Amino acid sequence: MVYIPDSGKSSVGSDIGRDDMKTDSTEHENWFQRIWRAREEEIYPRLFGDVGKEIHTITPGLFKNLGIQSVDPRWLTHGILVSPPGKSRMSWLYVTSGLSNPWGVNPDVVAINEFSGLGFEFLIQTTASATWPIAVLNRLMAIQILIAAGQKEGQLLEPFDRVGLGESIDGGVSELKNLFVAPPEDIPSRIQTESGLVDMLVCVGISDAELQFARAQDGPGLLQLLKHHGHFPVTDPNRVSAV
């Protein structure tokens, strides 16, 4: 997957560079771990239901495939949690955990009305259990981390941005070869944590024709089109293009 932002206006976390990714001191460890546990054991279960206990973390090989040989060990703690269908949702849900970690932040001066870490986490919903959402989200996370650390050019993603994947979303013959980023419609779009604010961003697969539609009609226009055809917020890689 190649990061090709179709429109990038992000400012969230744009001041985060390599120095901000340094290891937190021991005196901050309990605070840091409490925030991490709260996200995965309290906030996510409240938003999504069961997210299990297994996290599918980014591998060193993924960063090497992106041309990065020296990998910060903390980057490898970022991963994907999986939530199966439940009483309130028929879809499978895959959500990132780690992008909003407050690396390098002193809890004594944290501003809870500002963004925590990069300021967002991604999620993908699917019609069936699959491995491709894990691969797509881990690669998307890795690229965002590298951009924030100043090791890759680009801008952090924000609502209504589009990302070219360079191939079918499921690695097969799907018409969906891009991601569209938008606010969720069935959960809060912004959550409050002890270390600051976090935006929840839905990633949904779109076709090349739908990508061109967004360029002509803007992101909100594409969102309305996808909703009209029942293609948001759940991605079905087998669907036909709405355009």
Short mmCIF file of C-alpha atoms in Angstrom, two decimals:
data_model
loop_
_atom_site.label_atom_id
_atom_site.label_comp_id
_atom_site.label_asym_id
_atom_site.label_seq_id
_atom_site.Cartn_x
_atom_site.Cartn_y
_atom_site.Cartn_z
CA MET A 1 0.00 0.00 0.00
CA VAL A 2 1.32 3.42 -0.95
CA TYR A 3 0.33 6.51 1.02
CA ILE A 4 -1.16 8.90 -1.49
CA PRO A 5 -3.22 11.56 0.32
CA ASP A 6 -5.76 12.93 -2.14
CA SER A 7 -6.36 15.98 0.02
CA GLY A 8 -4.35 16.68 3.15
CA LYS A 9 -5.16 19.49 5.54
CA SER A 10 -4.18 17.83 8.80
CA SER A 11 -2.66 19.84 11.60
CA VAL A 12 -3.36 17.38 14.43
CA GLY A 13 -0.07 16.12 15.74
CA SER A 14 1.89 17.85 12.98
CA ASP A 15 4.41 19.13 15.52
CA ILE A 16 5.30 15.62 16.69
CA GLY A 17 8.81 14.72 15.60
CA ARG A 18 11.51 12.29 16.54
CA ASP A 19 12.32 14.07 19.82
CA ASP A 20 8.71 13.72 20.95
CA MET A 21 8.89 9.94 20.47
CA LYS A 22 11.58 9.43 23.12
CA THR A 23 10.95 6.90 25.88
CA ASP A 24 8.94 8.22 28.83
CA SER A 25 10.77 8.20 32.17
CA THR A 26 9.95 5.59 34.80
CA GLU A 27 8.11 8.16 36.93
CA HIS A 28 5.53 8.53 34.16
CA GLU A 29 5.10 4.82 33.50
CA ASN A 30 2.10 4.24 35.77
CA TRP A 31 0.26 7.21 34.28
CA PHE A 32 1.06 6.08 30.76
CA GLN A 33 0.00 2.49 31.39
CA ARG A 34 -3.24 3.62 33.03
CA ILE A 35 -4.19 5.60 29.93
CA TRP A 36 -3.35 2.64 27.69
CA ARG A 37 -5.42 0.21 29.78
CA ALA A 38 -8.33 2.63 29.96
CA ARG A 39 -8.48 2.84 26.16
CA GLU A 40 -8.37 -0.91 25.56
CA GLU A 41 -10.23 -2.18 28.64
CA GLU A 42 -12.79 0.57 29.28
CA ILE A 43 -13.29 3.02 26.40
CA TYR A 44 -13.18 0.58 23.48
CA PRO A 45 -15.45 -2.02 25.14
CA ARG A 46 -17.92 0.77 25.92
CA LEU A 47 -17.87 1.98 22.30
CA PHE A 48 -17.62 -1.32 20.44
CA GLY A 49 -18.40 -4.18 22.80
CA ASP A 50 -16.02 -7.13 23.07
CA VAL A 51 -12.59 -6.34 21.61
CA GLY A 52 -10.89 -9.49 22.88
CA LYS A 53 -7.46 -9.61 24.47
CA GLU A 54 -5.31 -10.22 21.38
CA ILE A 55 -3.68 -7.27 19.64
CA HIS A 56 -2.24 -7.61 16.13
CA THR A 57 0.85 -5.43 16.36
CA ILE A 58 2.95 -3.84 13.65
CA THR A 59 5.97 -5.96 12.72
CA PRO A 60 9.56 -4.77 12.12
CA GLY A 61 9.28 -6.19 8.61
CA LEU A 62 6.50 -3.74 7.78
CA PHE A 63 8.72 -0.78 8.57
CA LYS A 64 11.57 -2.35 6.59
CA ASN A 65 9.23 -2.68 3.62
CA LEU A 66 8.68 1.05 3.96
CA GLY A 67 12.42 1.65 3.77
CA ILE A 68 13.05 2.07 7.51
CA GLN A 69 15.85 -0.10 8.92
CA SER A 70 16.09 1.44 12.40
CA VAL A 71 12.81 0.82 14.21
CA ASP A 72 11.87 2.43 17.52
CA PRO A 73 10.67 -0.46 19.75
CA ARG A 74 7.67 1.57 20.88
CA TRP A 75 6.33 1.66 17.33
CA LEU A 76 5.93 -2.11 17.52
CA THR A 77 3.46 -1.79 20.41
CA HIS A 78 0.85 -0.24 18.10
CA GLY A 79 -1.71 -2.71 16.79
CA ILE A 80 -5.25 -3.70 15.92
CA LEU A 81 -8.02 -4.98 18.18
CA VAL A 82 -10.89 -6.98 16.69
CA SER A 83 -14.52 -6.77 17.77
CA PRO A 84 -16.98 -9.40 16.47
CA PRO A 85 -20.65 -8.64 15.73
CA GLY A 86 -22.82 -8.12 18.78
CA LYS A 87 -26.28 -7.04 19.89
CA SER A 88 -25.90 -3.50 18.52
CA ARG A 89 -23.75 -4.16 15.44
CA MET A 90 -23.90 -6.75 12.68
CA SER A 91 -20.45 -5.96 11.28
CA TRP A 92 -16.95 -6.97 12.32
CA LEU A 93 -14.89 -4.04 13.59
CA TYR A 94 -11.13 -3.50 13.55
CA VAL A 95 -9.70 -0.59 15.54
CA THR A 96 -6.17 0.73 16.02
CA SER A 97 -4.63 1.21 19.44
CA GLY A 98 -1.54 3.31 20.05
CA LEU A 99 -1.66 6.36 17.80
CA SER A 100 -3.16 8.41 20.62
CA ASN A 101 -0.52 7.32 23.16
CA PRO A 102 0.96 10.42 24.86
CA TRP A 103 4.63 9.61 24.18
CA GLY A 104 7.03 12.15 25.67
CA VAL A 105 4.31 14.07 27.50
CA ASN A 106 4.70 15.16 31.11
CA PRO A 107 1.46 14.36 32.98
CA ASP A 108 1.99 17.40 35.17
CA VAL A 109 1.50 19.75 32.23
CA VAL A 110 -0.88 17.72 30.03
CA ALA A 111 -3.81 19.70 28.63
CA ILE A 112 -6.87 17.48 28.43
CA ASN A 113 -8.54 19.88 25.98
CA GLU A 114 -5.73 19.29 23.47
CA PHE A 115 -5.08 16.17 21.40
CA SER A 116 -3.40 13.10 22.88
CA GLY A 117 -0.52 11.69 20.82
CA LEU A 118 -1.32 11.99 17.13
CA GLY A 119 -4.89 12.82 18.10
CA PHE A 120 -6.73 9.96 16.40
CA GLU A 121 -7.33 6.24 16.05
CA PHE A 122 -8.64 4.44 12.92
CA LEU A 123 -11.32 1.79 12.52
CA ILE A 124 -12.65 -0.37 9.70
CA GLN A 125 -15.95 -2.26 9.71
CA THR A 126 -16.48 -5.25 7.43
CA THR A 127 -19.29 -7.59 6.42
CA ALA A 128 -17.29 -10.68 7.42
CA SER A 129 -14.23 -11.69 9.42
CA ALA A 130 -11.07 -11.09 7.39
CA THR A 131 -7.34 -10.50 7.69
CA TRP A 132 -7.06 -7.67 5.17
CA PRO A 133 -8.37 -4.96 7.57
CA ILE A 134 -5.53 -5.78 9.97
CA ALA A 135 -2.95 -5.50 7.19
CA VAL A 136 -4.45 -2.26 5.85
CA LEU A 137 -4.70 -0.57 9.25
CA ASN A 138 -1.25 -1.65 10.41
CA ARG A 139 0.33 -0.24 7.28
CA LEU A 140 -1.70 2.94 7.58
CA MET A 141 -0.59 3.28 11.22
CA ALA A 142 3.06 2.69 10.33
CA ILE A 143 2.99 5.43 7.72
CA GLN A 144 1.33 7.89 10.11
CA ILE A 145 3.97 7.13 12.73
CA LEU A 146 6.78 7.72 10.25
CA ILE A 147 5.24 11.00 9.09
CA ALA A 148 4.92 12.17 12.71
CA ALA A 149 8.51 11.15 13.43
CA GLY A 150 9.77 13.07 10.40
CA GLN A 151 10.99 9.94 8.60
CA LYS A 152 8.47 10.12 5.77
CA GLU A 153 7.01 13.02 3.83
CA GLY A 154 3.30 13.61 4.00
CA GLN A 155 0.56 14.90 6.24
CA LEU A 156 -1.38 13.23 9.00
CA LEU A 157 -4.85 12.16 7.94
CA GLU A 158 -8.05 13.95 8.86
CA PRO A 159 -11.74 13.54 7.99
CA PHE A 160 -12.58 13.41 4.26
CA ASP A 161 -9.02 12.63 3.18
CA ARG A 162 -8.50 9.84 0.65
CA VAL A 163 -5.66 7.33 0.51
CA GLY A 164 -4.59 5.34 -2.55
CA LEU A 165 -3.74 1.73 -1.74
CA GLY A 166 -2.02 0.81 -4.98
CA GLU A 167 -3.96 -2.48 -5.10
CA SER A 168 -7.34 -3.98 -4.24
CA ILE A 169 -8.23 -3.48 -0.59
CA ASP A 170 -8.44 -7.23 0.05
CA GLY A 171 -5.43 -8.15 -2.09
CA GLY A 172 -7.75 -9.77 -4.63
CA VAL A 173 -9.95 -8.46 -7.42
CA SER A 174 -12.04 -5.95 -5.47
CA GLU A 175 -12.91 -2.67 -7.22
CA LEU A 176 -12.06 -0.88 -3.99
CA LYS A 177 -8.47 0.36 -4.28
CA ASN A 178 -8.59 3.42 -2.01
CA LEU A 179 -9.57 4.41 1.51
CA PHE A 180 -11.90 7.23 2.43
CA VAL A 181 -11.56 8.68 5.95
CA ALA A 182 -14.66 10.07 7.66
CA PRO A 183 -16.15 10.65 11.12
CA PRO A 184 -18.18 7.74 12.52
CA GLU A 185 -21.96 7.94 12.54
CA ASP A 186 -22.86 5.44 15.26
CA ILE A 187 -20.25 6.21 17.94
CA PRO A 188 -18.84 9.49 19.29
CA SER A 189 -16.47 11.05 16.78
CA ARG A 190 -14.28 12.46 19.57
CA ILE A 191 -13.51 10.93 22.94
CA GLN A 192 -11.95 12.38 26.07
CA THR A 193 -9.06 10.60 27.73
CA GLU A 194 -6.89 11.42 30.72
CA SER A 195 -4.15 12.58 28.33
CA GLY A 196 -6.35 14.58 25.96
CA LEU A 197 -8.77 14.34 23.05
CA VAL A 198 -8.88 11.53 20.48
CA ASP A 199 -10.78 11.56 17.19
CA MET A 200 -12.18 8.24 15.98
CA LEU A 201 -11.83 8.02 12.19
CA VAL A 202 -13.64 5.47 10.03
CA CYS A 203 -11.77 4.13 7.01
CA VAL A 204 -14.01 2.76 4.26
CA GLY A 205 -12.96 1.26 0.95
CA ILE A 206 -13.80 3.20 -2.23
CA SER A 207 -13.29 2.65 -5.96
CA ASP A 208 -11.21 4.76 -8.32
CA ALA A 209 -14.43 6.20 -9.76
CA GLU A 210 -15.64 7.15 -6.28
CA LEU A 211 -12.26 8.76 -5.62
CA GLN A 212 -12.72 10.91 -8.73
CA PHE A 213 -16.24 11.77 -7.55
CA ALA A 214 -14.79 13.06 -4.26
CA ARG A 215 -12.32 15.22 -6.13
CA ALA A 216 -15.18 16.78 -8.11
CA GLN A 217 -17.86 16.92 -5.42
CA ASP A 218 -15.71 17.06 -2.23
CA GLY A 219 -15.47 14.61 0.66
CA PRO A 220 -18.85 15.31 2.30
CA GLY A 221 -20.48 14.77 -1.09
CA LEU A 222 -18.87 11.34 -1.39
CA LEU A 223 -19.94 10.50 2.15
CA GLN A 224 -23.56 11.22 1.28
CA LEU A 225 -23.27 9.08 -1.87
CA LEU A 226 -21.83 6.16 0.09
CA LYS A 227 -24.53 6.43 2.75
CA HIS A 228 -27.24 6.55 0.07
CA HIS A 229 -26.02 3.26 -1.40
CA GLY A 230 -25.44 1.63 1.99
CA HIS A 231 -21.63 1.60 1.60
CA PHE A 232 -20.82 3.49 4.81
CA PRO A 233 -19.62 2.76 7.45
CA VAL A 234 -19.22 -0.93 6.53
CA THR A 235 -16.84 -1.98 3.76
CA ASP A 236 -17.83 -4.89 1.52
CA PRO A 237 -14.87 -5.60 -0.81
CA ASN A 238 -17.21 -7.49 -3.15
CA ARG A 239 -19.51 -4.55 -3.84
CA VAL A 240 -19.68 -2.70 -7.15
CA SER A 241 -18.75 0.95 -7.43
CA ALA A 242 -21.51 3.47 -6.71
CA VAL A 243 -20.25 5.63 -9.58
#
